[in-house]
Coordinates of C-alpha atoms and ligand atoms in Angstrom, one line a residue:
X303 CA 61.1 -41.0 2.8
X304 CA 58.0 -41.2 0.5
X305 CA 54.7 -40.1 2.0
X306 CA 51.0 -40.6 0.9
X307 CA 48.5 -38.0 2.3
X308 CA 44.8 -39.2 2.0
X309 CA 42.1 -36.6 1.5
X310 CA 41.1 -33.6 -0.4
X311 CA 40.5 -30.6 1.8
X312 CA 42.2 -27.6 3.2
X313 CA 43.4 -29.9 6.1
X314 CA 45.2 -32.1 3.7
X315 CA 46.6 -29.1 1.7
X316 CA 48.1 -27.7 4.9
X317 CA 49.5 -31.1 6.0
X318 CA 51.2 -31.5 2.6
X319 CA 52.5 -27.9 2.8
X320 CA 54.2 -28.7 6.0
X321 CA 55.4 -32.2 5.0
X322 CA 56.9 -30.7 1.8
X323 CA 59.2 -28.7 4.1
X324 CA 60.7 -31.6 5.9
X325 CA 64.3 -32.3 5.1
X326 CA 63.4 -36.1 5.1
X327 CA 60.7 -36.0 2.6
X328 CA 61.1 -37.9 -0.6
X329 CA 58.0 -38.2 -3.0
X330 CA 54.9 -36.8 -1.6
X331 CA 51.7 -38.0 -2.9
X332 CA 48.1 -36.7 -2.2
X333 CA 45.1 -38.9 -3.0
X334 CA 43.1 -37.4 -4.5
X335 CA 44.3 -33.9 -3.4
X336 CA 43.0 -30.6 -4.8
X337 CA 43.9 -27.8 -7.1
X338 CA 46.6 -26.6 -4.7
X339 CA 48.2 -29.9 -3.5
X340 CA 49.5 -30.7 -7.1
X341 CA 52.1 -27.9 -6.6
X342 CA 53.4 -29.5 -3.5
X343 CA 53.5 -33.2 -4.5
X344 CA 51.8 -35.5 -7.0
X345 CA 48.1 -35.7 -7.0
X346 CA 47.0 -39.3 -7.3
X347 CA 43.4 -39.8 -8.7
X348 CA 42.3 -42.3 -6.0
X349 CA 39.3 -41.5 -3.9
X350 CA 39.8 -41.4 -0.1
X351 CA 37.2 -44.2 0.4
X352 CA 38.8 -46.5 -2.4
X353 CA 41.0 -48.4 0.1
X354 CA 41.9 -51.3 -2.1
X355 CA 43.5 -49.0 -4.7
X356 CA 45.1 -46.8 -2.0
X357 CA 46.8 -50.0 -0.6
X358 CA 47.8 -51.1 -4.0
X359 CA 49.4 -47.7 -4.7
X360 CA 51.1 -47.5 -1.5
X361 CA 52.6 -51.0 -2.0
X362 CA 53.6 -50.4 -5.6
X363 CA 55.3 -47.0 -4.8
X364 CA 56.9 -48.3 -1.5
X365 CA 55.2 -45.6 0.4
X366 CA 56.9 -45.4 3.9
X367 CA 54.1 -43.7 5.7
X368 CA 50.3 -43.0 4.8
X369 CA 48.7 -40.2 6.6
X370 CA 44.9 -40.2 6.7
X371 CA 43.1 -36.7 7.0
X372 CA 39.3 -37.1 7.0
X373 CA 36.9 -38.8 9.4
X374 CA 35.1 -41.0 6.8
X375 CA 38.0 -43.4 5.9
X376 CA 39.0 -43.5 9.4
X377 CA 35.6 -44.5 10.6
X378 CA 35.4 -47.1 7.8
X379 CA 38.7 -48.8 8.9
X380 CA 41.2 -47.6 6.5
X381 CA 44.0 -47.8 9.1
X382 CA 42.9 -51.4 10.0
X383 CA 43.2 -52.5 6.5
X384 CA 46.6 -50.8 5.8
X385 CA 48.0 -52.5 8.9
X386 CA 46.6 -55.8 8.0
X387 CA 48.4 -55.5 4.7
X388 CA 51.6 -54.7 6.5
X389 CA 51.6 -50.9 5.6
X390 CA 52.7 -48.2 7.9
X391 CA 49.9 -45.6 8.5
X392 CA 49.0 -42.7 10.7
X393 CA 45.6 -42.5 12.1
X394 CA 43.3 -44.3 14.6
X395 CA 41.9 -47.7 13.9
X396 CA 38.2 -48.1 13.4
X397 CA 37.5 -49.0 17.1
X398 CA 39.3 -45.9 18.3
X399 CA 37.7 -43.6 15.6
X400 CA 34.4 -44.7 16.9
X401 CA 34.6 -42.1 19.5
X402 CA 33.8 -39.6 16.6
X403 CA 31.5 -41.9 14.6
X404 CA 29.1 -42.7 17.5
X405 CA 28.0 -39.9 19.7
X406 CA 26.3 -42.5 21.9
X407 CA 29.7 -44.4 22.4
X408 CA 31.5 -41.1 23.2
X409 CA 28.9 -40.2 25.6
X410 CA 28.9 -43.6 27.5
X411 CA 32.7 -43.5 27.4
X412 CA 32.7 -40.1 29.0
X413 CA 30.2 -41.1 31.7
X414 CA 32.4 -44.2 32.5
X415 CA 35.6 -42.2 32.7
X416 CA 34.1 -39.2 34.6
X417 CA 34.8 -36.8 31.8
X418 CA 32.8 -33.6 32.1
X419 CA 30.1 -33.3 29.4
X420 CA 26.6 -32.1 28.9
X421 CA 24.0 -34.2 30.8
X422 CA 22.4 -36.4 28.3
X423 CA 20.1 -39.4 27.5
X424 CA 20.1 -41.7 24.5
X425 CA 16.9 -42.9 22.8
X426 CA 15.9 -45.2 20.0
X427 CA 12.2 -44.8 20.4
X428 CA 10.6 -41.6 19.1
X429 CA 7.8 -41.4 21.8
X430 CA 10.3 -41.8 24.7
X431 CA 12.5 -39.0 23.2
X432 CA 9.4 -36.7 22.8
X433 CA 8.4 -37.3 26.3
X434 CA 11.9 -36.4 27.5
X435 CA 12.2 -33.2 25.7
X436 CA 8.6 -32.2 26.9
X437 CA 9.7 -32.8 30.4
X438 CA 13.0 -30.9 30.1
X439 CA 11.9 -28.0 27.9
X440 CA 14.1 -25.7 25.9
X441 CA 16.9 -24.8 25.3
X442 CA 18.0 -28.3 24.5
X443 CA 20.2 -30.1 22.0
X444 CA 19.1 -33.1 19.7
X445 CA 21.6 -35.0 17.8
X446 CA 21.4 -37.9 15.4
X447 CA 23.8 -40.5 16.7
X448 CA 25.8 -41.6 13.5
X449 CA 28.0 -39.6 11.3
X450 CA 26.0 -37.0 9.4
X451 CA 28.6 -34.6 8.1
X452 CA 28.1 -32.2 10.9
X453 CA 24.4 -31.7 10.0
X454 CA 22.7 -34.0 12.4
X455 CA 22.9 -31.6 15.4
X456 CA 20.0 -29.3 16.2
X457 CA 20.5 -26.7 18.9
X458 CA 16.9 -25.9 19.7
X459 CA 15.9 -22.7 21.6
X460 CA 12.3 -23.7 21.7
X461 CA 10.4 -26.8 22.4
X462 CA 8.7 -26.6 18.9
X463 CA 12.2 -26.7 17.3
X464 CA 13.2 -29.7 19.4
X465 CA 10.0 -31.6 18.4
X466 CA 10.7 -31.0 14.7
X467 CA 14.2 -32.1 15.1
X468 CA 13.0 -35.4 16.4
X469 CA 10.6 -35.7 13.7
X470 CA 13.2 -35.0 11.0
X471 CA 15.7 -37.5 12.6
X472 CA 13.6 -40.3 13.8
X473 CA 10.4 -40.2 11.7
X474 CA 11.4 -38.7 8.3
X475 CA 14.8 -40.3 8.8
X476 CA 16.7 -37.6 6.8
X477 CA 20.0 -39.0 8.2
X478 CA 19.0 -42.6 7.5
X479 CA 20.6 -45.1 9.8
X480 CA 22.4 -42.3 11.6
X481 CA 19.1 -41.5 13.1
X482 CA 18.4 -44.9 14.7
X483 CA 19.4 -43.4 18.0
X484 CA 19.3 -39.9 19.2
X485 CA 21.3 -38.2 21.8
X486 CA 19.4 -35.5 23.7
X487 CA 21.5 -33.3 25.8
X488 CA 21.7 -30.2 28.1
X489 CA 22.3 -26.9 26.2
X490 CA 25.7 -25.5 27.1
X491 CA 26.5 -21.8 27.0
X492 CA 29.8 -20.1 26.7
X493 CA 32.5 -20.1 24.0
X494 CA 33.5 -23.1 22.0
X495 CA 37.2 -24.1 21.6
X496 CA 39.0 -26.9 19.8
X497 CA 41.7 -29.0 21.6
X498 CA 44.1 -31.3 19.7
X499 CA 46.1 -34.0 21.4
X500 CA 48.7 -36.0 19.3
X501 CA 48.6 -39.5 20.8
X502 CA 50.6 -42.7 20.1
X503 CA 48.4 -45.2 21.9
X504 CA 50.2 -44.8 25.3
X505 CA 51.4 -41.1 25.4
X506 CA 50.2 -37.8 24.1
X507 CA 51.2 -34.2 23.5
X508 CA 48.7 -31.5 23.7
X509 CA 48.7 -28.7 21.1
X510 CA 47.9 -25.0 21.8
X511 CA 44.1 -24.4 21.9
X512 CA 42.4 -23.2 18.8
X513 CA 39.0 -21.9 18.0
X514 CA 36.9 -22.6 14.9
X515 CA 33.8 -20.5 13.7
X516 CA 31.2 -23.1 12.8
X517 CA 28.3 -21.0 11.9
X518 CA 27.9 -19.7 8.3
X519 CA 26.8 -16.2 9.5
X520 CA 28.5 -13.5 11.5
X521 CA 27.9 -13.6 15.4
X522 CA 27.4 -17.3 15.1
X523 CA 24.1 -17.1 13.2
X524 CA 22.7 -19.3 10.6
X525 CA 23.5 -22.9 9.7
X526 CA 26.4 -25.0 10.9
X527 CA 29.3 -25.5 8.4
X528 CA 32.4 -27.5 8.3
X529 CA 34.1 -24.3 9.8
X530 CA 34.4 -20.7 8.4
X531 CA 37.7 -19.7 9.9
X532 CA 40.1 -20.4 12.9
X533 CA 42.6 -18.8 15.2
X534 CA 45.4 -20.2 17.4
X535 CA 46.4 -20.0 20.1
X536 CA 43.1 -18.8 21.9
X537 CA 44.1 -15.9 24.1
X538 CA 41.4 -16.4 26.7
X539 CA 42.4 -20.1 27.5
X540 CA 44.7 -19.9 30.5
X541 CA 47.7 -22.3 31.2
X542 CA 45.5 -23.5 34.2
X543 CA 42.4 -24.2 32.0
X544 CA 44.6 -26.1 29.6
X545 CA 46.2 -28.2 32.4
X546 CA 42.6 -28.9 33.6
X547 CA 41.6 -30.0 30.1
X548 CA 44.6 -32.3 29.9
X549 CA 44.0 -33.9 33.3
X550 CA 40.2 -34.1 33.4
X551 CA 39.4 -34.6 29.7
X552 CA 42.3 -35.8 27.4
X553 CA 44.2 -38.2 29.7
X554 CA 41.0 -40.0 31.0
X555 CA 39.5 -40.4 27.7
X556 CA 42.6 -41.8 26.0
X557 CA 42.9 -44.2 29.1
X558 CA 39.4 -45.3 28.7
X559 CA 39.8 -46.0 25.0
X560 CA 42.9 -48.2 25.8
X561 CA 41.0 -50.0 28.5
X562 CA 38.3 -50.7 25.7
X563 CA 41.0 -52.3 23.6
X564 CA 41.1 -49.4 21.3
X565 CA 44.3 -47.4 22.1
X566 CA 44.2 -44.2 20.1
X567 CA 46.8 -43.4 17.6
X568 CA 46.4 -39.9 15.9
X569 CA 44.8 -36.7 16.7
X570 CA 42.2 -36.7 19.4
X571 CA 40.2 -33.5 18.9
X572 CA 37.7 -32.7 21.5
X573 CA 35.4 -29.8 21.0
X574 CA 34.7 -28.0 24.2
X575 CA 32.4 -25.4 25.7
X576 CA 33.9 -22.9 28.2
X577 CA 30.4 -23.1 30.0
X578 CA 29.6 -21.0 33.0
X579 CA 29.3 -24.3 35.1
X580 CA 32.8 -25.5 33.9
X581 CA 34.6 -26.7 30.8
X582 CA 32.6 -29.6 29.2
X583 CA 33.1 -31.8 26.1
X584 CA 30.7 -31.2 23.2
X585 CA 32.0 -34.0 21.0
X586 CA 35.1 -35.9 20.1
X587 CA 36.8 -36.1 16.7
X588 CA 39.4 -38.6 15.8
X589 CA 41.3 -36.4 13.3
X590 CA 42.6 -32.9 12.8
X591 CA 39.9 -30.2 12.6
X592 CA 39.6 -28.3 9.4
X593 CA 40.3 -25.3 9.4
X594 CA 42.1 -25.8 12.7
X595 CA 44.8 -27.9 11.0
X596 CA 45.7 -25.0 8.7
X597 CA 46.5 -22.7 11.6
X598 CA 48.4 -25.4 13.4
X599 CA 50.7 -26.1 10.5
X600 CA 51.4 -22.3 10.3
X601 CA 52.5 -22.3 13.9
X602 CA 54.2 -25.7 14.0
X603 CA 58.1 -25.3 14.1
X604 CA 59.0 -29.0 14.6
X605 CA 59.1 -31.3 11.5
X606 CA 55.7 -32.7 11.0
X607 CA 57.0 -35.9 9.6
X608 CA 59.0 -36.4 12.8
X609 CA 56.0 -36.2 15.1
X610 CA 53.5 -38.1 12.9
X611 CA 56.0 -41.0 12.6
X612 CA 56.7 -40.9 16.4
X613 CA 53.0 -41.1 16.9
X614 CA 52.4 -43.9 14.4
X615 CA 55.3 -45.9 15.8
X616 CA 54.4 -45.4 19.6
X617 CA 57.4 -43.3 20.3
X618 CA 56.0 -39.9 21.5
X619 CA 57.4 -40.4 25.1
X620 CA 60.1 -37.8 25.7
X621 CA 59.3 -35.9 22.4
X622 CA 58.9 -32.2 22.4
X623 CA 56.8 -30.2 19.8
X624 CA 57.9 -26.7 19.2
X625 CA 55.7 -23.8 18.0
X626 CA 56.5 -20.5 16.6
X627 CA 55.5 -17.6 18.8
X628 CA 52.6 -15.3 17.8
X629 CA 49.3 -16.2 16.2
X630 CA 47.9 -17.9 13.1
X631 CA 44.5 -17.3 11.6
X632 CA 42.6 -18.6 8.7
X633 CA 39.6 -17.1 6.9
X634 CA 37.6 -19.6 4.8
X635 CA 36.4 -18.3 1.4
X636 CA 33.3 -20.2 0.5
X637 CA 31.0 -20.6 -2.5
X638 CA 27.9 -18.5 -2.3
X639 CA 25.1 -20.6 -0.9
X640 CA 27.3 -23.0 1.1
X641 CA 26.3 -24.9 3.3
X642 CA 23.3 -25.4 1.2
X643 CA 23.5 -25.8 -2.7
X644 CA 26.0 -23.8 -4.6
X645 CA 27.5 -23.5 -8.0
X646 CA 31.0 -24.6 -9.0
X647 CA 33.3 -24.1 -11.9
X648 CA 34.0 -20.3 -11.4
X649 CA 37.6 -19.3 -12.1
X650 CA 39.8 -18.1 -9.2
X651 CA 42.2 -15.2 -9.5
X652 CA 44.5 -13.2 -7.2
X653 CA 46.2 -16.0 -5.0
X654 CA 49.6 -14.9 -6.1
X655 CA 49.1 -11.3 -5.2
X656 CA 47.6 -12.3 -1.8
X657 CA 50.6 -14.5 -1.0
X658 CA 52.8 -11.6 -1.5
X659 CA 51.5 -10.0 1.7
X660 CA 54.0 -10.9 4.5
X661 CA 52.9 -14.0 6.6
X662 CA 50.1 -15.0 4.2
X663 CA 49.7 -18.5 2.8
X664 CA 46.7 -19.7 0.8
X665 CA 45.5 -23.2 1.2
X666 CA 43.2 -24.8 -1.2
X667 CA 40.2 -26.9 -0.4
X668 CA 37.5 -27.0 -3.0
X669 CA 39.5 -26.2 -6.0
X670 CA 40.3 -27.9 -9.3
X671 CA 42.7 -27.3 -12.1
X672 CA 40.9 -29.5 -14.6
X673 CA 40.6 -27.9 -17.9
X674 CA 43.8 -25.8 -17.2
X675 CA 42.3 -23.0 -15.1
X676 CA 42.0 -23.0 -11.4
X677 CA 38.3 -22.9 -10.5
X678 CA 35.9 -23.5 -7.6
X679 CA 35.0 -27.1 -7.1
X680 CA 33.5 -27.2 -3.5
X681 CA 31.6 -25.4 -0.8
X682 CA 34.8 -24.3 1.1
X683 CA 37.1 -23.1 -1.7
X684 CA 40.2 -21.6 0.0
X685 CA 41.6 -21.1 3.4
X686 CA 43.6 -17.8 3.6
X687 CA 45.9 -18.0 6.5
X688 CA 48.2 -15.5 8.1
X689 CA 50.6 -15.3 10.9
X690 CA 51.5 -12.3 13.1
X691 CA 53.0 -11.3 16.4
X692 CA 49.5 -10.3 17.6
X693 CA 46.0 -11.8 16.8
X694 CA 45.0 -8.5 15.4
X695 CA 48.1 -8.3 13.1
X696 CA 47.5 -11.8 11.8
X697 CA 43.8 -11.0 11.2
X698 CA 44.7 -7.6 9.3
X699 CA 47.0 -9.5 7.0
X700 CA 44.6 -12.3 6.4
X701 CA 41.7 -9.9 5.5
X702 CA 43.9 -7.8 3.2
X703 CA 44.7 -10.9 1.4
X704 CA 41.0 -12.0 1.2
X705 CA 40.2 -8.8 -0.7
X706 CA 42.8 -9.7 -3.3
X707 CA 41.2 -13.1 -4.3
X708 CA 38.3 -13.2 -6.5
X709 CA 35.7 -15.7 -7.8
X710 CA 32.0 -15.4 -8.5
X711 CA 30.0 -15.8 -5.3
X712 CA 32.9 -15.5 -2.9
X713 CA 31.6 -15.5 0.6
X714 CA 33.4 -15.2 4.0
X715 CA 32.8 -14.2 7.6
X716 CA 34.2 -10.8 8.6
X717 CA 34.3 -11.5 12.3
X718 CA 36.9 -14.3 12.5
X719 CA 38.8 -13.9 15.9
X720 CA 36.5 -11.0 16.9
X721 CA 35.4 -12.8 20.2
X722 CA 38.9 -13.5 21.1
X723 CA 40.0 -9.8 20.8
X724 CA 37.5 -8.5 23.3
Ligands
LIG514 P1 28.7 -31.3 17.2 O1 28.7 -31.8 15.9 O2 28.3 -32.1 18.4 O3 29.9 -30.6 17.6 O4 27.7 -30.0 17.3 C1 27.8 -29.0 16.3 C2 27.5 -27.7 17.0 O5 26.4 -27.6 17.8 C3 28.7 -27.4 18.0 O6 29.9 -27.0 17.4 C4 28.1 -26.5 18.9 O7 28.1 -25.2 18.4 C5 26.6 -26.9 19.0 N1 26.3 -27.7 20.0 C6 26.4 -29.0 20.2 N2 26.1 -29.5 21.4 C7 25.8 -28.5 22.2 C8 25.3 -28.3 23.5 N3 25.1 -29.3 24.3 N4 25.1 -27.0 23.9 C9 25.3 -26.0 23.1 N5 25.6 -26.0 21.7 C10 25.9 -27.3 21.3
LIG515 N1 36.6 -27.6 12.5 C1 35.5 -28.4 12.6 C2 35.8 -29.9 12.2 O1 36.8 -30.2 11.6 O2 35.0 -30.7 12.5

């Protein structure tokens, strides 16, 4: 079976890595892919947002299933278009992906479905929003409503911070239309975890919990990033907590989406806070997390192609997903300066040596082989993953591998998984 993966990051590299192991895989295409995916299949130089050319390619090559990784094409309706053109595709339609693209839609849906989330109000007028934060005081969280590449969220510990967040979003309009509405919400304490549910529009299967590390600095300091490292499973999330998440969060959300005429097919990924006043939803994503996807692919025993096909075809009922025992971790190697400006084009060495360590696989994200040498081409450059019987064992292997890989400006966090070890 010939398969096309759409996207360019560590997530898509991990999906391609796992798909390449399927006994049923024929040709594997990645569009546009990165410096690592070319070794697993064929990189196709079509941008993830160039829907017409992706459709054309899938038709010409008789691609049997297209798998969409990133949020942007999903939010812009790539799945709707593929279906319209009679192509088989995995991922949510635009109306379902809206749960990620619009925080206000997600919040209203949660309120309606009784899903626990931070208290919130939505404003489209700057003065009303300002009055609200002055009444409520800090800590408080201010979010631009639309997609803003993870940068539209301000966790404000003082009122002055909240006021300047409103100023940036609604007056200076640094996120453009994404700032037409702001969501202002209650600050939630506690640890953050990532939940992934594979859904087929009717049924769903929960993955083990994972945890990302979103801040650029150690001990959750500095700016938000796409994610600096992940672990799975998360040892402090009990079976009871997971059941609670399934019953009170995942199931009612999927039901509410179906009732809105937007049954969800793909990965529903709620980001949760294990807050002192209960487990609450921070946000919904309509795709695999990255780097979470990388640790999931290391743990997944079942053929990825089988479960994604079942999801796309509405046939998850009665299916079982098997996971390897132990833990998987991932350490992101980033370009110095990320998530702000950084330089690209530095040669990368040491990946082969790193992968000689037992349990280690290095996924590429922002890399390129243009010009014949592997070099840095993005903010998050590599994801160094490792598996182990224990979390500490997996972390030891990954950090040993990290030391063997070199490029100018290499930056990583040394405390991935630390909070889960306590
Ligand atoms: P989001 O894009 O909504 O996930 O927000 C980005 C990050 O901001 C989250 O990963 C959290 O670390 C933080 N955050 C968002 N909402 C809240 C909240 N209500 N309370 C505390 N932290 C939050
Ligand atoms: N791991 C964070 C994200 O994918 O949004």
